Amino acid sequence: MGEPVIELVSLTKRFGDNAVLNGVSLAFGKGEITTIIGKSGVGKSVLLKHIAGLIRPDAGQVLFKGQDISRLGKTARKELRQKVAYVFQNAALLDSLTIFDNVALPLVENLRLSKKEIREKVRARLGQLDISEIGDRFPSQISGGMKKRVALARALVTDPETVLFDEPTTGLDPVRKSAVHSMISDYQRRFGFTGIIVSHEIPDVFFISQHIAMLHDGTIHFYGPPGEIENSEDPVVRDFLHGIEPRQDAITGAESGAQIRRRFGREASRPEEDPSVFSIVLFTLENMDDVSRRAGHMASQTIVRNFALELKRHMGAHDTFSRYGMNKILALLPGTGKARAEKLCERLAREMDGNPLAQDKTCPGVVFSVTAGIAEARQGDSFGNALREAESQTGTLYTFKVC
Amino acid sequence: MDSPRANLTAPVRSLGEGTLEFVRAWGRASIFFARGFWAILATRPQPLKFLFHLHFIGAKSLFVILLTGLFTGMVLGLQGYYALAQVGSEDRIGTIVSLSLIRELGPVLAAIMVTARAGSAMAAEIGIMRISEQIDALKTMNIDPVRFLFTPRLLASILAFPLLTAIFDMVGILGGCLTGSVLMGDNSSKYFYAVEYSTGMDDVLGGFYKALVFGAVVSTICCFQGFYVHLRKDGFGAKGVSSATTSAVVLTCVMILVADYILTSFLM
């Protein structure tokens, strides 16, 4: 973990007889995205509200860069708070103000900027989030997805160092959910803020997070990188993930990452008398950040979905695939050696050449490419090794230039 | 089943809890008022928000104030004439109407009418902002919600109430003239002579002070009820907002009358 920006030290909070947080200690590294997961009602939002200063703890401390907020003077606390932004679950836009005024509000109230400077800053943020055209509308006149984007624009307009997201994708359709995740990840890389997300969207949030913290029974039950939690043998973690992880990815219709790992395990543990090679192919959709910036995050996620549908059309009855990152798809081809896998990729590349995966209306003139890394596996091979091999097989990469 | 001891102590406990809740609520309301008032003196002015609320509380209440002022004066004129005719002092009708209106009825009735029109709207609007996390959003943006929401309304009320009361008084006096003098076939100059002769600056200032205080009372109680709607025990969400709005109107009307009595006893 990078240098910690925010630290929670033995945070305790009770509501009546219910101890929601019971000595939570957790640190959030600078410039990283940490996702807090856990069952409903376990206290994830309460934890986030402690960081935002909306709730005071019964005991324990919230430290910003090593300073206890409760011990700071009013001015210092105000300065510190200006560095933290909060994106609410329901967007919490001021419904009597226009979208433009909502985004401008933190600038107008907190910074002594000229009207021109405020107008320029707000227009820039609205433009970056593809909502320039709705500046003069009111929150009740726009869709849920747009409200989320406005909330994000309002949070980012002051260039905060830390952004807190409380279930940012609740109530959105699958493509929009994925677009919001892609947007958070994209903006985090662009602006470099520290992101703390409370979410139920597993495994999607694993694709964009550097760390996962699981809250259980008032304490942090698990903390680590996404890969670690997915492979965790802890029964509480397993039960939670098993209960919440969907069998199919909502966008691509593909199997979940956990299922494809299990399938790999079955293939790799076939009996000696039934030996069989099999392959995995890791497809990576390149230039997606560029696509998102030029044509919007919805367009990039539509491309991922359309590519997955095309891939499915070319696969055999026993083949399977899974989404393995925001822009990555992992295919498992049983009984298929590397040579046949390469042929499949060639055929796919040939037939997809010139195929308009991106609809013209959504992203005119966008050019992107898909790369494929192939790894052959046999009995006894580990999933991790095969995946690393696929990632490093630059010699067998196919680049499909698809417009 | 509760033990006999618990049954015996239940009324005392309930009384104690009620008293504590009462003290807590009034303490919270006092701090709320102090924070809002302090923001008028010590923080950056909010002229646009102030003008907006002045328009909403003042200008938009004008019609209802004109209507109620006129009819209150007309009723006073009729009733006053009837009563004074019994003792042959009909020429003092101007005195009765003007003093009743300027010292008492003008500030009180104007305040109650504005409570019904603008006070309920303040409670409902701020209450909805609370339950939809808009107030939390203000806090996370480092904006003091008391200053942002309450201070402009408080300042606008303090300025609008005396003006509305003055209009109420003036229209009421004209209404009184209409029914107590003109319709009765009397000379209106006698009416206005009585008004001028019997009304002193102390009476006008008394009514003015009352209107100032009522302005602060109405905006504080109505905004407070909406602002702390999430702490109510008689309902959450939309139901909480509805009961907060009802409480705001009822409590404000009661507090106007209580404050009126206290002020009258000091100003007499």
GROMACS .gro file of N, CA and C in nm, chain B residues 129-195:
model
  201
  532MET      N    1  -3.527   1.806   0.210
  532MET     CA    2  -3.381   1.810   0.188
  532MET      C    3  -3.309   1.721   0.287
  533ARG      N    4  -3.362   1.714   0.408
  533ARG     CA    5  -3.297   1.629   0.509
  533ARG      C    6  -3.313   1.482   0.473
  534ILE      N    7  -3.437   1.440   0.442
  534ILE     CA    8  -3.457   1.296   0.419
  534ILE      C    9  -3.395   1.249   0.287
  535SER      N   10  -3.372   1.342   0.194
  535SER     CA   11  -3.308   1.299   0.069
  535SER      C   12  -3.157   1.325   0.071
  536GLU      N   13  -3.102   1.342   0.190
  536GLU     CA   14  -2.956   1.356   0.213
  536GLU      C   15  -2.895   1.481   0.150
  537GLN      N   16  -2.981   1.577   0.109
  537GLN     CA   17  -2.925   1.700   0.050
  537GLN      C   18  -2.851   1.782   0.156
  538ILE      N   19  -2.899   1.773   0.281
  538ILE     CA   20  -2.831   1.849   0.389
  538ILE      C   21  -2.696   1.784   0.419
  539ASP      N   22  -2.693   1.650   0.417
  539ASP     CA   23  -2.564   1.580   0.435
  539ASP      C   24  -2.470   1.616   0.321
  540ALA      N   25  -2.527   1.627   0.201
  540ALA     CA   26  -2.443   1.662   0.085
  540ALA      C   27  -2.381   1.800   0.105
  541LEU      N   28  -2.458   1.894   0.160
  541LEU     CA   29  -2.403   2.028   0.186
  541LEU      C   30  -2.285   2.018   0.282
  542LYS      N   31  -2.304   1.937   0.388
  542LYS     CA   32  -2.194   1.921   0.486
  542LYS      C   33  -2.070   1.864   0.421
  543THR      N   34  -2.088   1.765   0.333
  543THR     CA   35  -1.970   1.704   0.271
  543THR      C   36  -1.903   1.802   0.174
  544MET      N   37  -1.980   1.903   0.129
  544MET     CA   38  -1.918   2.004   0.042
  544MET      C   39  -1.861   2.119   0.124
  545ASN      N   40  -1.856   2.097   0.256
  545ASN     CA   41  -1.798   2.197   0.345
  545ASN      C   42  -1.885   2.323   0.352
  546ILE      N   43  -2.014   2.306   0.333
  546ILE     CA   44  -2.108   2.420   0.340
  546ILE      C   45  -2.189   2.403   0.469
  547ASP      N   46  -2.191   2.509   0.551
  547ASP     CA   47  -2.268   2.502   0.677
  547ASP      C   48  -2.417   2.505   0.641
  548PRO      N   49  -2.491   2.395   0.663
  548PRO     CA   50  -2.631   2.393   0.620
  548PRO      C   51  -2.719   2.492   0.696
  549VAL      N   52  -2.682   2.524   0.820
  549VAL     CA   53  -2.762   2.621   0.897
  549VAL      C   54  -2.749   2.759   0.832
  550ARG      N   55  -2.628   2.795   0.800
  550ARG     CA   56  -2.606   2.925   0.734
  550ARG      C   57  -2.671   2.926   0.595
  551PHE      N   58  -2.656   2.817   0.523
  551PHE     CA   59  -2.704   2.810   0.385
  551PHE      C   60  -2.856   2.811   0.377
  552LEU      N   61  -2.922   2.737   0.468
  552LEU     CA   62  -3.067   2.721   0.458
  552LEU      C   63  -3.146   2.814   0.551
  553PHE      N   64  -3.097   2.828   0.674
  553PHE     CA   65  -3.176   2.899   0.774
  553PHE      C   66  -3.149   3.050   0.775
  554THR      N   67  -3.023   3.089   0.768
  554THR     CA   68  -2.988   3.231   0.783
  554THR      C   69  -3.061   3.324   0.685
  555PRO      N   70  -3.065   3.293   0.556
  555PRO     CA   71  -3.138   3.385   0.465
  555PRO      C   72  -3.287   3.392   0.497
  556ARG      N   73  -3.344   3.280   0.540
  556ARG     CA   74  -3.488   3.280   0.574
  556ARG      C   75  -3.513   3.361   0.701
  557LEU      N   76  -3.421   3.348   0.797
  557LEU     CA   77  -3.435   3.423   0.923
  557LEU      C   78  -3.428   3.573   0.894
  558LEU      N   79  -3.328   3.613   0.819
  558LEU     CA   80  -3.310   3.755   0.788
  558LEU      C   81  -3.428   3.809   0.707
  559ALA      N   82  -3.473   3.731   0.610
  559ALA     CA   83  -3.587   3.773   0.528
  559ALA      C   84  -3.713   3.786   0.613
  560SER      N   85  -3.733   3.693   0.706
  560SER     CA   86  -3.852   3.699   0.794
  560SER      C   87  -3.846   3.822   0.884
  561ILE      N   88  -3.728   3.848   0.942
  561ILE     CA   89  -3.714   3.961   1.033
  561ILE      C   90  -3.745   4.092   0.960
  562LEU      N   91  -3.710   4.098   0.832
  562LEU     CA   92  -3.738   4.219   0.756
  562LEU      C   93  -3.881   4.222   0.702
  563ALA      N   94  -3.931   4.107   0.659
  563ALA     CA   95  -4.063   4.105   0.593
  563ALA      C   96  -4.178   4.120   0.692
  564PHE      N   97  -4.164   4.061   0.812
  564PHE     CA   98  -4.278   4.061   0.906
  564PHE      C   99  -4.322   4.202   0.945
  565PRO      N  100  -4.232   4.293   0.983
  565PRO     CA  101  -4.280   4.428   1.018
  565PRO      C  102  -4.346   4.498   0.899
  566LEU      N  103  -4.292   4.475   0.777
  566LEU     CA  104  -4.352   4.539   0.659
  566LEU      C  105  -4.491   4.482   0.632
  567LEU      N  106  -4.504   4.351   0.642
  567LEU     CA  107  -4.635   4.289   0.619
  567LEU      C  108  -4.735   4.334   0.726
  568THR      N  109  -4.683   4.345   0.850
  568THR     CA  110  -4.771   4.389   0.960
  568THR      C  111  -4.819   4.532   0.934
  569ALA      N  112  -4.730   4.618   0.887
  569ALA     CA  113  -4.768   4.757   0.859
  569ALA      C  114  -4.877   4.761   0.751
  570ILE      N  115  -4.861   4.676   0.651
  570ILE     CA  116  -4.962   4.672   0.544
  570ILE      C  117  -5.095   4.618   0.599
  571PHE      N  118  -5.085   4.514   0.681
  571PHE     CA  119  -5.204   4.455   0.744
  571PHE      C  120  -5.278   4.563   0.824
  572ASP      N  121  -5.203   4.638   0.905
  572ASP     CA  122  -5.263   4.744   0.989
  572ASP      C  123  -5.332   4.849   0.902
  573MET      N  124  -5.261   4.892   0.799
  573MET     CA  125  -5.312   5.000   0.716
  573MET      C  126  -5.442   4.958   0.645
  574VAL      N  127  -5.440   4.839   0.586
  574VAL     CA  128  -5.559   4.790   0.515
  574VAL      C  129  -5.672   4.765   0.616
  575GLY      N  130  -5.635   4.715   0.733
  575GLY     CA  131  -5.735   4.690   0.838
  575GLY      C  132  -5.803   4.819   0.881
  576ILE      N  133  -5.725   4.925   0.897
  576ILE     CA  134  -5.781   5.054   0.937
  576ILE      C  135  -5.877   5.106   0.829
  577LEU      N  136  -5.838   5.086   0.704
  577LEU     CA  137  -5.927   5.126   0.593
  577LEU      C  138  -6.056   5.043   0.595
  578GLY      N  139  -6.042   4.913   0.621
  578GLY     CA  140  -6.159   4.824   0.628
  578GLY      C  141  -6.252   4.864   0.741
  579GLY      N  142  -6.191   4.901   0.855
  579GLY     CA  143  -6.269   4.945   0.970
  579GLY      C  144  -6.346   5.072   0.937
  580CYS      N  145  -6.281   5.159   0.861
  580CYS     CA  146  -6.345   5.284   0.820
  580CYS      C  147  -6.467   5.254   0.732
  581LEU      N  148  -6.448   5.156   0.643
  581LEU     CA  149  -6.554   5.121   0.549
  581LEU      C  150  -6.681   5.075   0.623
  582THR      N  151  -6.663   4.982   0.716
  582THR     CA  152  -6.783   4.926   0.782
  582THR      C  153  -6.825   5.006   0.905
  583GLY      N  154  -6.728   5.059   0.978
  583GLY     CA  155  -6.762   5.129   1.104
  583GLY      C  156  -6.799   5.275   1.084
  584SER      N  157  -6.771   5.326   0.965
  584SER     CA  158  -6.799   5.468   0.945
  584SER      C  159  -6.879   5.492   0.818
  585VAL      N  160  -6.823   5.460   0.702
  585VAL     CA  161  -6.887   5.492   0.574
  585VAL      C  162  -7.023   5.422   0.561
  586LEU      N  163  -7.022   5.286   0.585
  586LEU     CA  164  -7.147   5.210   0.569
  586LEU      C  165  -7.253   5.251   0.671
  587MET      N  166  -7.209   5.303   0.784
  587MET     CA  167  -7.302   5.345   0.888
  587MET      C  168  -7.350   5.490   0.865
  588GLY      N  169  -7.306   5.547   0.756
  588GLY     CA  170  -7.350   5.682   0.720
  588GLY      C  171  -7.279   5.790   0.798
  589ASP      N  172  -7.166   5.756   0.855
  589ASP     CA  173  -7.091   5.854   0.934
  589ASP      C  174  -6.986   5.923   0.848
  590ASN      N  175  -6.926   6.026   0.903
  590ASN     CA  176  -6.822   6.098   0.829
  590ASN      C  177  -6.687   6.031   0.854
  591SER      N  178  -6.617   5.993   0.746
  591SER     CA  179  -6.490   5.920   0.763
  591SER      C  180  -6.381   6.009   0.824
  592SER      N  181  -6.393   6.142   0.812
  592SER     CA  182  -6.289   6.228   0.869
  592SER      C  183  -6.288   6.217   1.022
  593LYS      N  184  -6.405   6.192   1.080
  593LYS     CA  185  -6.413   6.174   1.227
  593LYS      C  186  -6.337   6.046   1.266
  594TYR      N  187  -6.354   5.945   1.179
  594TYR     CA  188  -6.288   5.815   1.202
  594TYR      C  189  -6.135   5.834   1.201
  595PHE      N  190  -6.087   5.902   1.097
  595PHE     CA  191  -5.942   5.917   1.084
  595PHE      C  192  -5.886   6.014   1.190
  596TYR      N  193  -5.969   6.107   1.234
  596TYR     CA  194  -5.926   6.196   1.342
  596TYR      C  195  -5.903   6.115   1.470
  597ALA      N  196  -5.997   6.020   1.496
  597ALA     CA  197  -5.984   5.935   1.616
  597ALA      C  198  -5.861   5.847   1.605
  598VAL      N  199  -5.837   5.798   1.483
  598VAL     CA  200  -5.718   5.712   1.461
  598VAL      C  201  -5.592   5.792   1.494
   0.00000   0.00000   0.00000
